[in-house]
XYZ file of C-alpha atoms in Angstrom:
530
model
C -18.439 5.801 10.507
C -15.734 5.313 13.031
C -16.085 5.491 16.445
C -14.083 5.604 19.623
C -15.123 2.742 21.583
C -13.783 4.287 24.655
C -15.956 6.800 24.494
C -18.701 7.229 26.977
C -22.272 6.886 25.982
C -23.896 10.168 25.350
C -27.617 11.399 26.256
C -29.983 10.407 23.476
C -27.796 7.369 22.349
C -29.685 3.637 22.300
C -28.767 1.742 25.398
C -28.987 -1.541 26.424
C -28.563 -3.490 29.761
C -24.570 -3.227 30.347
C -23.709 -0.516 27.816
C -21.623 2.381 28.950
C -19.979 -0.112 30.988
C -16.248 -1.614 30.413
C -16.764 -5.293 29.396
C -14.863 -7.498 31.936
C -12.124 -9.182 30.177
C -11.908 -13.284 29.900
C -9.407 -13.571 32.876
C -9.564 -10.321 34.707
C -7.594 -6.903 34.253
C -5.543 -8.403 37.433
C -4.944 -11.729 35.845
C -4.023 -10.621 32.183
C -1.890 -7.400 33.730
C 0.091 -10.129 35.739
C 0.448 -12.325 32.421
C 1.601 -9.313 30.425
C 3.816 -8.379 32.982
C 5.400 -11.822 33.118
C 6.046 -11.938 29.143
C 7.338 -8.488 29.135
C 10.054 -9.937 31.734
C 10.341 -13.031 30.059
C 11.577 -10.522 26.963
C 13.796 -8.571 28.678
C 16.308 -11.294 29.272
C 18.438 -10.896 26.219
C 18.552 -6.734 27.492
C 19.454 -8.286 30.742
C 22.226 -11.058 29.594
C 24.152 -8.089 27.831
C 24.367 -5.936 30.910
C 24.982 -8.546 33.358
C 27.778 -9.888 31.053
C 29.439 -6.432 30.764
C 28.967 -5.595 34.644
C 30.421 -9.220 34.933
C 33.631 -8.559 32.835
C 34.906 -5.320 34.898
C 35.142 -1.768 33.573
C 38.607 -2.286 32.594
C 38.305 -5.166 30.741
C 35.398 -4.127 29.069
C 36.944 -0.925 27.947
C 40.319 -3.175 26.428
C 37.478 -5.469 24.380
C 35.637 -2.444 23.162
C 38.379 -0.011 22.218
C 40.614 -1.694 19.927
C 40.902 -1.788 16.474
C 38.926 -4.542 15.507
C 35.830 -3.217 17.144
C 36.907 0.233 15.231
C 37.049 -1.686 11.958
C 33.618 -3.659 12.640
C 31.925 -0.562 13.506
C 33.275 1.333 10.522
C 31.905 -1.346 8.540
C 28.441 -1.416 10.122
C 27.994 2.188 9.869
C 29.163 2.430 6.505
C 26.966 -0.569 5.236
C 23.871 1.158 6.960
C 24.581 4.620 5.772
C 24.876 3.631 1.925
C 22.257 0.785 1.987
C 19.470 2.638 3.416
C 19.267 5.645 1.582
C 19.409 3.512 -1.515
C 16.627 1.392 -0.391
C 14.716 4.585 0.281
C 15.306 5.787 -3.195
C 14.333 2.407 -4.776
C 11.247 1.787 -2.329
C 9.767 5.283 -2.374
C 10.234 5.645 -6.275
C 8.836 2.320 -7.071
C 5.911 3.077 -4.768
C 5.316 6.746 -6.787
C 5.476 4.811 -10.121
C 3.081 2.133 -9.132
C 0.437 4.631 -7.029
C 0.893 7.846 -8.934
C 1.980 7.480 -12.625
C 0.080 5.978 -15.661
C 2.932 3.029 -15.722
C 1.601 0.445 -17.919
C 0.904 -3.004 -16.020
C 1.190 -0.864 -12.773
C -0.938 -3.879 -11.021
C 1.700 -6.382 -12.273
C 4.474 -4.162 -10.879
C 3.239 -3.624 -7.920
C 3.155 -7.399 -6.879
C 6.803 -7.979 -8.807
C 8.398 -4.892 -6.278
C 7.158 -7.016 -3.425
C 8.141 -10.276 -4.740
C 12.118 -9.803 -3.716
C 11.134 -9.916 0.094
C 10.275 -14.038 -0.383
C 14.079 -14.640 -0.861
C 15.918 -14.431 2.101
C 19.200 -12.325 2.146
C 21.348 -15.448 2.668
C 19.930 -17.258 -0.438
C 20.200 -13.971 -2.444
C 23.762 -13.775 -1.218
C 24.246 -17.190 -2.382
C 22.945 -16.589 -6.043
C 24.838 -13.675 -6.635
C 28.137 -15.450 -5.534
C 27.266 -18.179 -7.794
C 26.989 -15.826 -10.615
C 30.088 -13.574 -9.763
C 32.512 -15.438 -7.602
C 34.724 -12.684 -7.063
C 32.115 -10.872 -4.822
C 32.894 -9.514 -1.477
C 33.895 -6.371 0.626
C 31.722 -3.295 1.659
C 30.035 -2.912 -2.172
C 28.930 -6.127 -2.484
C 27.216 -6.404 0.794
C 25.382 -2.723 -0.223
C 24.696 -4.658 -3.514
C 23.012 -7.764 -1.717
C 21.483 -5.770 1.108
C 19.798 -3.118 -1.181
C 18.440 -5.655 -3.682
C 17.333 -7.827 -0.365
C 15.659 -5.005 1.598
C 14.384 -2.351 -0.357
C 10.896 -4.058 -0.332
C 10.656 -3.263 3.571
C 10.381 0.350 2.308
C 8.090 -0.402 -0.526
C 5.636 -2.209 0.615
C 4.561 0.517 3.624
C 5.200 3.303 1.024
C 3.107 1.874 -1.308
C 0.577 1.401 1.365
C 0.572 4.854 2.721
C 0.316 6.174 -1.003
C -2.741 4.241 -1.837
C -3.955 5.986 1.665
C -3.147 9.599 0.663
C -5.714 11.910 -0.268
C -4.885 13.079 -3.497
C -6.691 16.628 -2.919
C -3.685 17.663 -1.279
C -1.471 17.083 -4.719
C -4.105 18.474 -6.796
C -4.328 21.998 -4.664
C -0.724 22.110 -4.664
C -0.612 21.791 -8.516
C -3.536 24.274 -8.633
C -1.692 26.614 -7.102
C 1.004 26.566 -10.029
C 3.367 23.467 -8.219
C 5.035 21.568 -11.249
C 4.974 17.667 -11.036
C 8.500 17.297 -8.992
C 7.867 19.959 -6.433
C 4.454 18.629 -5.770
C 6.338 15.274 -4.925
C 9.209 16.535 -2.812
C 7.155 19.293 -1.214
C 3.562 17.736 -0.527
C 4.005 13.916 -0.743
C 7.087 12.966 0.496
C 5.900 14.890 3.850
C 3.174 12.937 3.919
C 5.184 9.420 3.652
C 7.633 10.611 6.626
C 5.868 7.843 8.614
C 6.131 5.025 6.491
C 9.795 5.736 5.102
C 11.272 6.129 8.546
C 9.689 2.950 9.693
C 10.985 0.866 6.245
C 14.269 2.705 7.107
C 14.153 1.555 10.940
C 13.561 -2.253 9.569
C 16.293 -2.240 6.817
C 18.854 -1.041 9.442
C 17.775 -3.688 11.840
C 18.367 -6.261 9.253
C 21.319 -4.723 8.299
C 22.395 -5.163 11.865
C 21.082 -8.685 12.471
C 21.934 -10.454 8.844
C 24.672 -13.243 9.103
C 24.628 -15.518 6.293
C 24.800 -13.086 3.487
C 27.456 -11.244 4.698
C 29.328 -14.112 6.068
C 29.284 -15.705 2.355
C 30.865 -12.576 0.860
C 33.398 -12.612 3.304
C 32.369 -8.919 4.818
C 32.858 -8.869 8.296
C 30.315 -6.949 10.693
C 29.579 -7.126 14.234
C 27.136 -10.109 13.855
C 29.262 -11.923 11.864
C 32.330 -11.434 14.035
C 30.277 -12.206 17.007
C 29.333 -15.662 15.625
C 33.285 -16.281 14.836
C 33.811 -15.718 18.585
C 31.065 -18.009 19.560
C 32.274 -20.896 17.493
C 36.029 -20.414 18.230
C 35.564 -19.798 22.363
C 31.842 -20.521 23.079
C 30.245 -17.556 24.267
C 33.762 -15.957 25.306
C 34.237 -12.476 26.801
C 35.314 -10.604 23.542
C 31.938 -11.856 21.891
C 29.965 -10.540 24.653
C 31.482 -7.206 24.454
C 30.455 -7.213 20.780
C 26.965 -7.984 21.586
C 26.925 -5.128 23.681
C 28.089 -2.748 21.005
C 25.667 -4.169 19.034
C 22.514 -4.086 21.174
C 23.800 -0.043 21.799
C 23.676 0.553 18.096
C 19.944 -0.981 17.907
C 18.606 1.107 20.875
C 20.196 4.245 18.749
C 18.532 3.109 16.006
C 15.074 2.886 17.340
C 15.923 6.420 19.167
C 16.457 7.990 16.161
C 13.359 6.702 14.312
C 11.308 7.693 17.191
C 12.761 11.168 17.081
C 12.364 11.525 13.240
C 8.806 10.584 13.344
C 7.674 14.261 14.203
C 4.801 15.759 15.266
C 2.662 16.466 12.672
C -0.596 15.199 11.893
C -0.887 13.044 8.804
C -4.668 11.557 9.153
C -7.498 13.037 7.079
C -10.146 14.345 9.080
C -13.602 15.486 7.503
C -16.393 13.943 5.398
C -16.892 13.149 2.094
C -14.967 10.363 0.042
C -11.311 10.229 -0.892
C -10.834 11.902 -4.218
C -9.744 9.284 -7.227
C -5.873 9.929 -7.542
C -4.630 11.472 -11.089
C -2.023 9.450 -12.406
C 0.865 11.419 -13.802
C 1.626 10.791 -17.347
C 4.879 9.558 -18.001
C 5.228 10.143 -21.659
C 8.685 9.917 -22.927
C 9.693 8.266 -19.300
C 7.929 5.342 -20.115
C 10.081 3.176 -21.564
C 12.833 4.153 -19.155
C 10.910 3.829 -16.204
C 9.873 -0.019 -17.600
C 13.545 -0.688 -18.117
C 14.408 0.361 -14.798
C 11.955 -1.697 -12.982
C 13.106 -4.596 -15.197
C 16.194 -4.368 -14.203
C 15.681 -3.874 -10.573
C 12.675 -6.714 -10.371
C 15.213 -8.878 -12.343
C 18.416 -8.213 -10.276
C 16.180 -8.726 -7.314
C 14.564 -11.555 -7.909
C 14.843 -12.947 -11.378
C 18.643 -13.649 -10.944
C 18.559 -15.468 -7.464
C 15.499 -17.384 -8.665
C 17.003 -18.564 -11.885
C 20.430 -19.430 -9.930
C 18.754 -21.552 -7.936
C 17.067 -23.309 -10.705
C 20.621 -23.381 -12.516
C 21.797 -25.114 -9.415
C 19.006 -27.871 -9.085
C 18.888 -28.511 -12.838
C 22.990 -29.268 -11.986
C 22.359 -31.150 -9.197
C 19.691 -33.409 -10.882
C 17.590 -36.192 -9.145
C 20.412 -36.905 -6.918
C 20.019 -33.794 -4.847
C 16.090 -34.656 -4.116
C 16.738 -37.585 -2.038
C 13.752 -37.663 0.221
C 15.874 -39.005 3.361
C 17.726 -35.274 3.174
C 15.099 -32.872 2.584
C 11.908 -34.360 3.579
C 13.259 -34.314 6.982
C 14.397 -30.620 7.181
C 11.121 -29.705 5.326
C 8.843 -31.392 7.846
C 11.113 -29.849 10.852
C 10.805 -26.389 9.538
C 7.115 -26.612 8.971
C 6.491 -28.292 13.004
C 8.795 -25.390 14.304
C 7.217 -22.877 12.058
C 3.643 -23.675 13.184
C 4.491 -24.233 16.904
C 6.369 -20.815 16.936
C 3.325 -19.185 15.077
C 0.870 -20.391 17.350
C 2.781 -19.906 20.531
C 3.811 -16.439 19.440
C 0.436 -15.444 18.839
C -0.888 -16.834 22.048
C 1.668 -15.011 24.067
C 0.624 -11.762 22.268
C -2.963 -11.878 23.128
C -2.902 -10.631 26.668
C -0.416 -7.708 25.980
C -2.756 -6.774 22.602
C -6.126 -7.153 24.944
C -4.340 -4.709 27.587
C -3.187 -2.406 24.726
C -6.632 -1.715 23.039
C -9.122 -2.310 25.802
C -7.067 -1.277 28.692
C -4.864 1.292 27.380
C -2.516 3.154 29.996
C 1.131 3.784 30.167
C 1.440 0.229 31.774
C 0.118 -1.439 28.722
C 2.618 1.152 26.560
C 5.838 0.146 28.402
C 4.973 -3.577 28.413
C 4.482 -3.046 24.467
C 8.048 -1.053 24.147
C 10.006 -3.816 25.746
C 8.894 -6.394 23.294
C 9.778 -3.936 20.343
C 13.292 -3.263 21.917
C 13.903 -7.181 22.392
C 12.537 -8.013 18.852
C 14.688 -5.084 17.240
C 18.145 -6.698 18.570
C 19.848 -9.359 16.393
C 19.195 -13.100 16.356
C 22.676 -13.642 17.762
C 22.251 -11.814 20.790
C 19.108 -13.626 21.717
C 20.419 -16.622 20.677
C 23.278 -15.942 23.029
C 21.247 -14.836 25.777
C 19.517 -18.246 25.944
C 22.283 -20.264 25.242
C 23.863 -18.670 28.721
C 20.990 -18.283 30.893
C 19.873 -21.694 30.100
C 23.455 -23.404 30.719
C 23.770 -21.652 34.244
C 20.067 -21.391 35.190
C 18.052 -24.303 33.571
C 20.442 -26.736 32.251
C 18.023 -29.343 31.357
C 16.366 -27.159 28.709
C 19.666 -26.386 26.997
C 19.425 -27.578 23.369
C 15.736 -28.377 23.500
C 13.172 -27.285 21.361
C 11.668 -25.041 24.177
C 14.758 -22.837 24.357
C 14.246 -22.818 20.388
C 10.459 -21.718 20.324
C 11.237 -19.297 23.077
C 13.905 -17.428 21.184
C 11.632 -17.581 18.513
C 8.597 -16.046 20.420
C 11.010 -13.013 21.693
C 12.385 -11.879 18.009
C 9.133 -11.890 16.168
C 6.451 -11.155 19.069
C 5.627 -7.782 17.229
C 4.674 -9.276 14.261
C 1.823 -11.276 15.864
C 1.238 -8.259 18.320
C 0.726 -5.716 15.956
C -1.898 -8.071 13.946
C -4.011 -8.760 16.915
C -4.037 -5.415 18.590
C -5.334 -4.213 14.767
C -7.893 -6.813 14.820
C -9.151 -5.923 18.531
C -9.266 -2.477 17.808
C -11.939 -3.327 15.039
C -13.936 -5.758 17.281
C -16.578 -3.365 18.870
C -16.325 -3.524 22.353
C -20.289 -3.204 22.407
C -20.744 -6.836 21.046
C -18.999 -8.062 24.104
C -21.208 -5.674 26.312
C -24.196 -6.924 24.779
C -23.082 -10.772 25.192
C -22.441 -10.248 28.918
C -25.466 -8.401 29.414
C -27.749 -11.749 27.912
C -25.947 -13.400 30.920
C -22.390 -14.797 29.190
C -19.346 -15.201 31.459
C -16.723 -12.894 29.940
C -14.831 -16.127 28.933
C -17.393 -17.235 26.933
C -18.179 -13.902 25.536
C -14.466 -13.451 24.999
C -14.234 -17.003 22.807
C -17.558 -16.569 20.834
C -17.584 -12.935 20.095
C -14.134 -11.005 20.500
C -11.778 -14.283 19.485
C -14.056 -15.011 16.311
C -13.510 -11.495 14.924
C -9.901 -11.381 15.775
C -9.035 -14.622 14.456
C -8.547 -13.178 10.567
C -5.875 -10.814 11.745
C -4.413 -13.078 14.498
C -4.103 -15.809 11.377
C -2.275 -12.913 9.477
C 0.242 -12.399 12.678
C 0.790 -16.152 12.662
C 1.623 -16.108 8.979
C 3.956 -13.688 9.117
C 5.920 -15.015 12.387
C 5.688 -18.841 10.331
C 7.618 -16.911 7.284
C 10.045 -15.313 9.782
C 10.912 -18.908 11.386
C 11.122 -20.233 7.810
C 14.027 -18.174 7.098
C 15.688 -17.689 10.588
C 19.209 -18.708 10.654
C 21.540 -17.379 13.498
C 19.416 -18.295 16.587
C 18.290 -21.694 14.873
C 22.226 -22.779 14.531
C 22.700 -21.385 18.058
C 20.065 -23.090 19.582
C 18.634 -25.642 17.777
C 18.832 -29.451 19.649
C 20.975 -31.887 18.275
C 19.911 -33.467 14.706
C 17.691 -30.776 14.124
C 17.612 -30.030 10.189
C 15.802 -26.843 8.949
C 15.550 -25.812 5.576
C 17.777 -22.689 6.576
C 20.474 -24.586 8.591
C 20.436 -27.191 5.994
C 21.033 -24.833 3.048
C 23.685 -23.151 5.325
C 25.432 -26.344 6.036
C 25.732 -27.373 2.241
C 26.478 -24.004 0.936
C 29.149 -23.612 3.826
C 30.993 -26.378 2.273
C 30.718 -25.067 -1.208
C 28.064 -27.516 -2.106
C 26.075 -25.163 -4.265
C 23.998 -28.043 -5.946
C 23.099 -29.903 -2.590
C 21.773 -26.423 -1.366
C 19.707 -25.440 -4.097
C 16.550 -27.461 -3.131
C 16.638 -26.078 0.207
C 16.615 -22.516 -1.502
C 13.944 -23.246 -3.850
C 11.784 -24.782 -1.008
C 12.174 -21.744 1.441
C 11.286 -19.409 -1.815
C 8.284 -21.616 -2.819
C 7.036 -21.291 0.852
C 7.767 -17.778 1.265
C 6.514 -16.435 -1.960
C 2.568 -16.842 -1.069
C 3.246 -15.169 2.493
C 4.739 -12.602 1.184
C 1.932 -11.658 -1.669
C -0.681 -12.077 1.085
C 1.322 -9.600 3.193
C 1.532 -7.316 0.227
C -2.426 -7.545 -0.082
C -2.530 -7.022 3.610
C -1.039 -4.107 3.647
C -3.098 -2.284 0.680
C -6.045 -3.532 2.192
C -5.335 -1.977 5.613
C -4.231 1.427 4.238
C -7.610 1.301 2.316
C -9.844 0.939 5.661
């Protein structure tokens, strides 16, 4: 039975000393609130940068820079890319999840993992592989192809998790009323997947706005590629800042659309009893077409990129594995990934603690500030830190401190969501019992709450580590001189058309990302089943 830890004790319940009172937080409510507020204010630096630069530019100049044919072209490309790619990802993600979770698909357990596997390949590596296979790729349809194959798992994973949690009794009831399989799917199942679909669609949209490497490689212009060109040519010029402001507005619009599209319907199952076992739909003559369709999808999204990377590794021979080149990149990637993951996880704790143990409008606003910032593309966060560090604290410009700070802002929600889930599953009563036995709040937090939350925190840290390994744009803008990560070295060599030299870095990124992607998929199914 799941109980609400915030509910007051009722008469007749067993009580202990201190039960019925909220446990004292390890550093006091005011200290935690102040710390969380400082983190939230820090996370608003990119948004403040965009606002300040827009105001400093002046209304007339800003209008002149925004209302021009080039911006219209970029806006058209970006919106068209999003309008085409997101529905395709929804069709592939929801369709794949339904086949795996609700049909008698042969080998469905294997397909469940295979459909999540493309998430282990960064989009710019996917683009590199496709350009290697088809050098003529460029333009909008090439962008749609690469983006769809790279990002459909962002819809598939939450949808598969939601389907595994969805009580099949509602489907069986609809079938007993005479609805056919397709009617049951579209009229009963799809509405229950609304949150998973809108959330996955939002993630795909934000990735499309933020992606740089994949589209630059196929010469398809979006806001992100244009901002990077402006930065490289004029070093944070006014035109680039105005493009960044338009990009931020698009991100905020997407957030509002996603919030509105969730609706107010309830999706939780309330009542006693065990969940019924799902009745899988027989595929009959569609078994072979379904197998071929999934084989084609995973082959194009995962098989072809891996094959092309291995082909270039083989073509490069032993010379491309010079330890003096790839070993420093591997070690620095590990160092930045580990440091960023640890710092981000630690920073997320105060906000997660307030959200779970001291929920209020204040804690919700603090959380929202982080989600708004994390939705911004890495290039906007990078430009903000470049400008702020040069003008306010020039001593830290192009240092590891600035780069890790950018990682924290970009990926804080990945740690925050996991820690919040872990804290919610750590019974508050254990804290109360420890404090009633004379343990100091900090001691009870370290010995009880932190130990119970550790697995969730480790999962959040792993997600941050995965994101940092594959991060490109902010790293290109902010990394100290001499920094060599797998992503930046791959980009440097692939930009010089040294595809054989870039292959080892691509292969290492895939090998590092694959096990974490698998753990992410397994964790999503585990959470859904709780």
